[in-house]
Coordinates of C-alpha atoms in Angstrom, one line a residue:
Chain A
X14 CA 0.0 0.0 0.0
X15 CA 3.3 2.0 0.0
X16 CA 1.9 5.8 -1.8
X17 CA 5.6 7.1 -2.9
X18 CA 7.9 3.8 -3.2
X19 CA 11.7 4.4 -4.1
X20 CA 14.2 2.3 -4.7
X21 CA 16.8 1.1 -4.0
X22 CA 16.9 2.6 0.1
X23 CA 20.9 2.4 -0.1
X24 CA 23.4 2.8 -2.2
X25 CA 27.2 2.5 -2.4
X26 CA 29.2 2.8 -5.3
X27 CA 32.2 4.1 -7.1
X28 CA 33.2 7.8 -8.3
X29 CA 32.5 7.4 -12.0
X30 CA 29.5 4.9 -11.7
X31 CA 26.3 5.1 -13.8
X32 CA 23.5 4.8 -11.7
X33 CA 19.6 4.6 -11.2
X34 CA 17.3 5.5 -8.6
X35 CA 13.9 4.5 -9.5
X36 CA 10.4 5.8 -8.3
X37 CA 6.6 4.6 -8.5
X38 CA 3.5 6.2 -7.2
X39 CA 0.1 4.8 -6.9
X40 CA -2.1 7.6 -5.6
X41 CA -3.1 9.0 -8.8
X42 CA -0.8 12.4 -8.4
X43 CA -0.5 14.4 -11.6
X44 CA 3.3 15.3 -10.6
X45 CA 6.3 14.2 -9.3
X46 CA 9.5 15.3 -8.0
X47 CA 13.2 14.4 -7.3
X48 CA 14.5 16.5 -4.1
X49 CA 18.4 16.4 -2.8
X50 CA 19.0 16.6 0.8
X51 CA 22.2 17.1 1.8
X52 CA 24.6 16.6 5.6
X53 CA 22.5 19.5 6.7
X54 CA 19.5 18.0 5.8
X55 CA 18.5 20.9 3.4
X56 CA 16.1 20.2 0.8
X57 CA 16.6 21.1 -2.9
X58 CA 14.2 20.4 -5.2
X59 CA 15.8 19.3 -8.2
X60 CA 13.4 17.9 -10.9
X61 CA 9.6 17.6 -11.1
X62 CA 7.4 15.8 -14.3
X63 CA 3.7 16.9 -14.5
X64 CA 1.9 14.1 -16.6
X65 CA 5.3 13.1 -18.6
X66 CA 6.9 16.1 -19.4
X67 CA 9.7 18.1 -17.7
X68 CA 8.4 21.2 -16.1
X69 CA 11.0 22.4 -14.0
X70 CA 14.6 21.9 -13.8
X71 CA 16.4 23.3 -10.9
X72 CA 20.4 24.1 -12.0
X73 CA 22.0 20.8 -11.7
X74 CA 24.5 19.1 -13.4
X75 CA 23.3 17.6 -16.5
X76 CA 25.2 14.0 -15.4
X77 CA 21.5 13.3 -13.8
X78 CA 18.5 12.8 -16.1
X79 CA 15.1 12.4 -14.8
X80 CA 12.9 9.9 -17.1
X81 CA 9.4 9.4 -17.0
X82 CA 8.2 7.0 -18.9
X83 CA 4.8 7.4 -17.5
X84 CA 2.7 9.7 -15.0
X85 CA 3.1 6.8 -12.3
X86 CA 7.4 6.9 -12.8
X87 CA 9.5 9.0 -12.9
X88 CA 13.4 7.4 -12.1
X89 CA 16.5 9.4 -11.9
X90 CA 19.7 8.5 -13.6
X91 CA 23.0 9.6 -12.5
X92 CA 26.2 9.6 -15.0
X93 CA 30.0 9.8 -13.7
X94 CA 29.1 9.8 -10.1
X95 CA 31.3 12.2 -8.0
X96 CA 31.5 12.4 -4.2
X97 CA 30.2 15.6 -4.3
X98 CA 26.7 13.6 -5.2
X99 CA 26.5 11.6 -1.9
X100 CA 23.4 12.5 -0.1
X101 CA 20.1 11.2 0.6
X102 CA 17.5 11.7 -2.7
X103 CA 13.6 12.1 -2.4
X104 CA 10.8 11.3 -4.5
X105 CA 7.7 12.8 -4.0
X106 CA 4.5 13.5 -5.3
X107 CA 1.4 15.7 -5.4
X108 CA -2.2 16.6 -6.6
X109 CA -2.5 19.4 -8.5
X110 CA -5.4 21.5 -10.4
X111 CA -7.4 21.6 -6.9
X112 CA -7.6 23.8 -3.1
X113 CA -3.6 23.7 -1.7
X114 CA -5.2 21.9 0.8
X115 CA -2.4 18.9 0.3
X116 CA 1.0 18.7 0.8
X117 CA 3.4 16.6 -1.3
X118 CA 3.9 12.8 -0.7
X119 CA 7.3 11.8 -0.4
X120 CA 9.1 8.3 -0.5
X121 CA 11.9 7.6 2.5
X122 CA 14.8 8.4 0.4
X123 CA 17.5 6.8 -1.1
X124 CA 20.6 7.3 0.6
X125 CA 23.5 7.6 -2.2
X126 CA 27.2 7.2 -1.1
X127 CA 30.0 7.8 -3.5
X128 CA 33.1 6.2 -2.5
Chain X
X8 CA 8.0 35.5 -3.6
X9 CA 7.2 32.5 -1.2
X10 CA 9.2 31.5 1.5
X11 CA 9.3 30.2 4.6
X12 CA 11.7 30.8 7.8
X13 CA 12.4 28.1 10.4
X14 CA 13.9 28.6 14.0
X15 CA 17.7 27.3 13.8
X16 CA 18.5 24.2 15.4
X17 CA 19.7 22.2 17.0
X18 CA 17.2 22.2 19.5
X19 CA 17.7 19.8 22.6
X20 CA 15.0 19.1 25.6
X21 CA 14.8 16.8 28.5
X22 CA 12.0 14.5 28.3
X23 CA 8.7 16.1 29.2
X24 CA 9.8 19.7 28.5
X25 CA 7.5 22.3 26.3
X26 CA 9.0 22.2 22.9
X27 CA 7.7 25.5 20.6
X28 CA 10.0 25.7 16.8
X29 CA 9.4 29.0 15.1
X30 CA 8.0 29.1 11.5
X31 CA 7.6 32.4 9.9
X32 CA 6.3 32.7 5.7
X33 CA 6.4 35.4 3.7
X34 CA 3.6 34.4 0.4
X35 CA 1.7 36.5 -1.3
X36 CA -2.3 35.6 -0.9
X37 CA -3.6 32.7 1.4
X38 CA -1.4 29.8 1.9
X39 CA -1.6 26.4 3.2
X40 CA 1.1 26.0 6.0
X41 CA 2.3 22.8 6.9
X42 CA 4.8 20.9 9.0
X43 CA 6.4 17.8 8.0
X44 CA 8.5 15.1 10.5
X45 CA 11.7 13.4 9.3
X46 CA 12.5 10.8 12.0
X47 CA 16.2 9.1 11.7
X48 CA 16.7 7.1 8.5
X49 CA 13.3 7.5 7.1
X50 CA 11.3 10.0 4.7
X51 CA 9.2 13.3 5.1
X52 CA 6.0 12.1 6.9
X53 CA 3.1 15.3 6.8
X54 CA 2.8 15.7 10.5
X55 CA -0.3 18.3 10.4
X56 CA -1.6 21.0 8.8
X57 CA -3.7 24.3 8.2
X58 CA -5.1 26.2 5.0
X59 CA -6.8 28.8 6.7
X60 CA -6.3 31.6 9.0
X61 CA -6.8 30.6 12.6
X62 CA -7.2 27.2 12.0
X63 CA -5.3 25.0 14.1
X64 CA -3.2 22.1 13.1
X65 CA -3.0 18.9 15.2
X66 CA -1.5 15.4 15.3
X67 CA 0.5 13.3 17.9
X68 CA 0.3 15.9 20.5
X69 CA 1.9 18.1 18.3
X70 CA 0.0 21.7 17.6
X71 CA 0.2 24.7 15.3
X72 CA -2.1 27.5 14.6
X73 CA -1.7 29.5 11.4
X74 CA -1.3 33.2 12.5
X75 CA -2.0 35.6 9.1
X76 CA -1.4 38.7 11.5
X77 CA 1.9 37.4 12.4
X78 CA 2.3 35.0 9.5
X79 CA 3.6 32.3 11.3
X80 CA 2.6 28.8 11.9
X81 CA 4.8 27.6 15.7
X82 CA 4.7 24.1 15.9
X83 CA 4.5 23.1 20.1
X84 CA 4.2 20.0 22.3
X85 CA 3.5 20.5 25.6
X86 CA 5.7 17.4 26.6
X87 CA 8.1 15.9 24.4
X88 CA 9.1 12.4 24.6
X89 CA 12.6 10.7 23.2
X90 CA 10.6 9.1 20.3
X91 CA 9.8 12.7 19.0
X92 CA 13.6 12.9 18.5
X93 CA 13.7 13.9 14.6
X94 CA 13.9 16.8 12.1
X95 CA 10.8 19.2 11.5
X96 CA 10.2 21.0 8.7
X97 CA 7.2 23.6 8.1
X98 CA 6.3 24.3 4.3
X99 CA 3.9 26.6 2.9
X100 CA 1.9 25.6 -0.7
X101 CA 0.8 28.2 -2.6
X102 CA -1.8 27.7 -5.4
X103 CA -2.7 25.2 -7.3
X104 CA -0.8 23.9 -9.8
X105 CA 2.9 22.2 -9.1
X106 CA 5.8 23.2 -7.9
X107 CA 4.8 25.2 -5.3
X108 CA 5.6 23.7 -1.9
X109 CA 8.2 25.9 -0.7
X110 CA 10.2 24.2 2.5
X111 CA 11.8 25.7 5.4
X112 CA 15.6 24.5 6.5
X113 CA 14.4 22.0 8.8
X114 CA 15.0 21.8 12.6
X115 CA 16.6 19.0 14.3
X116 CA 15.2 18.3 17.6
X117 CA 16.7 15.6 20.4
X118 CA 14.7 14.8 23.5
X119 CA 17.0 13.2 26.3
X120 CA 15.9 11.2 28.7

């Protein structure tokens, strides 16, 4: 019954790695979002999809490419990892067109470590 | 523009002790204020919320009341316990459309025993 499921919850991996972080939600949201949290636990939104397509893209390096390939997805893949991109990522989502009565859904994060 | 101004942290209480965390917004119009918990290791979970002036926010034991005259939106607890040990956030949403839940920095809270 998991709303905003992420996956995988940890990962380890090498400077100059290619890697995937992939997300699925099954409330029916029109939009979706990746968010960076760094050491400080500051959140940066980074990417969000509204029924496919790319509607904002926050300045970060182009090494990380959100793809959607449906209103339900949207993954994030990471090219040439650096250390600089350890920290914890977020998925979220929300429902939009209506009151701002809701806040976003988020997954629990995937915890990237760059060795 | 929109944004929202959280109380520094760290913040750390004895078991039982008030907690209050500031939250200050600045929007244009009437936003929804919110406050999010991040407990250790795990995601954002919405903790409670209010989309009108005056309304008051509950869950957990955990209060806030959004304040347009002031614009601010104070989470309290009038006795915290070691389990409420975690990062708050308060958030504002303005509008409808996407892309417009605007986050504070977060405050990091530990309860001792």
């Amino acid at each position: 019954d998991t709303a905003v499921s992420q996956t995988p919850k940890y990962l380890v991996t090498q400077m100059g790695n290619d890697k995937s972080i992939k997300c699925e939600q099954n409330l029916g949201h029109d939009t979706m979002y990746w968010y960076k949290q760094d050491s400080k636990k500051f959140l940066k939104i980074m990417f969000s999809y509204n029924n496919k397509e790319l509607i904002i893209n926050e300045t970060v390096p182009n090494r990380f490419s959100p793809k959607s390939p449906d209103k339900a997805h949207l993954n994030l893949h990471i090219n040439s990892l650096e250390l600089g991109d350890s920290a914890v990522y977020f998925c979220a989502s929300s429902q939009d067109g209506g009151p701002a009565n809701y806040g976003y859904t988020f997954g629990s994060g995937t915890r990237l470590t760059v060795v | 523009g929109n944004s929202v101004t959280q109380m520094e942290g760290p913040v750390t209480l004895s078991e039982e002790a008030f907690l209050t965390i500031n939250c200050t917004y600045t929007a244009t119009g009437y936003p929804s204020l919110f406050w999010y918990v991040q407990y250790p290791g795990e995601g954002l979970q919405l903790l409670l919320k209010a989309t009108k002036a005056d309304d008051k926010g509950s869950n957990k034991g955990f209060e806030a009341t959004y304040r347009k005259e002031t614009t601010s939106f104070h989470l309290e607890k009038g006795s915290v316990q070691v389990s409420d040990s975690a990062v708050y956030f308060c958030a504002l949403r303005r509008g409808t459309g996407a892309n417009n839940l605007f986050f504070g920095t977060g405050t990091r809270l530990t309860v001792i025993p």
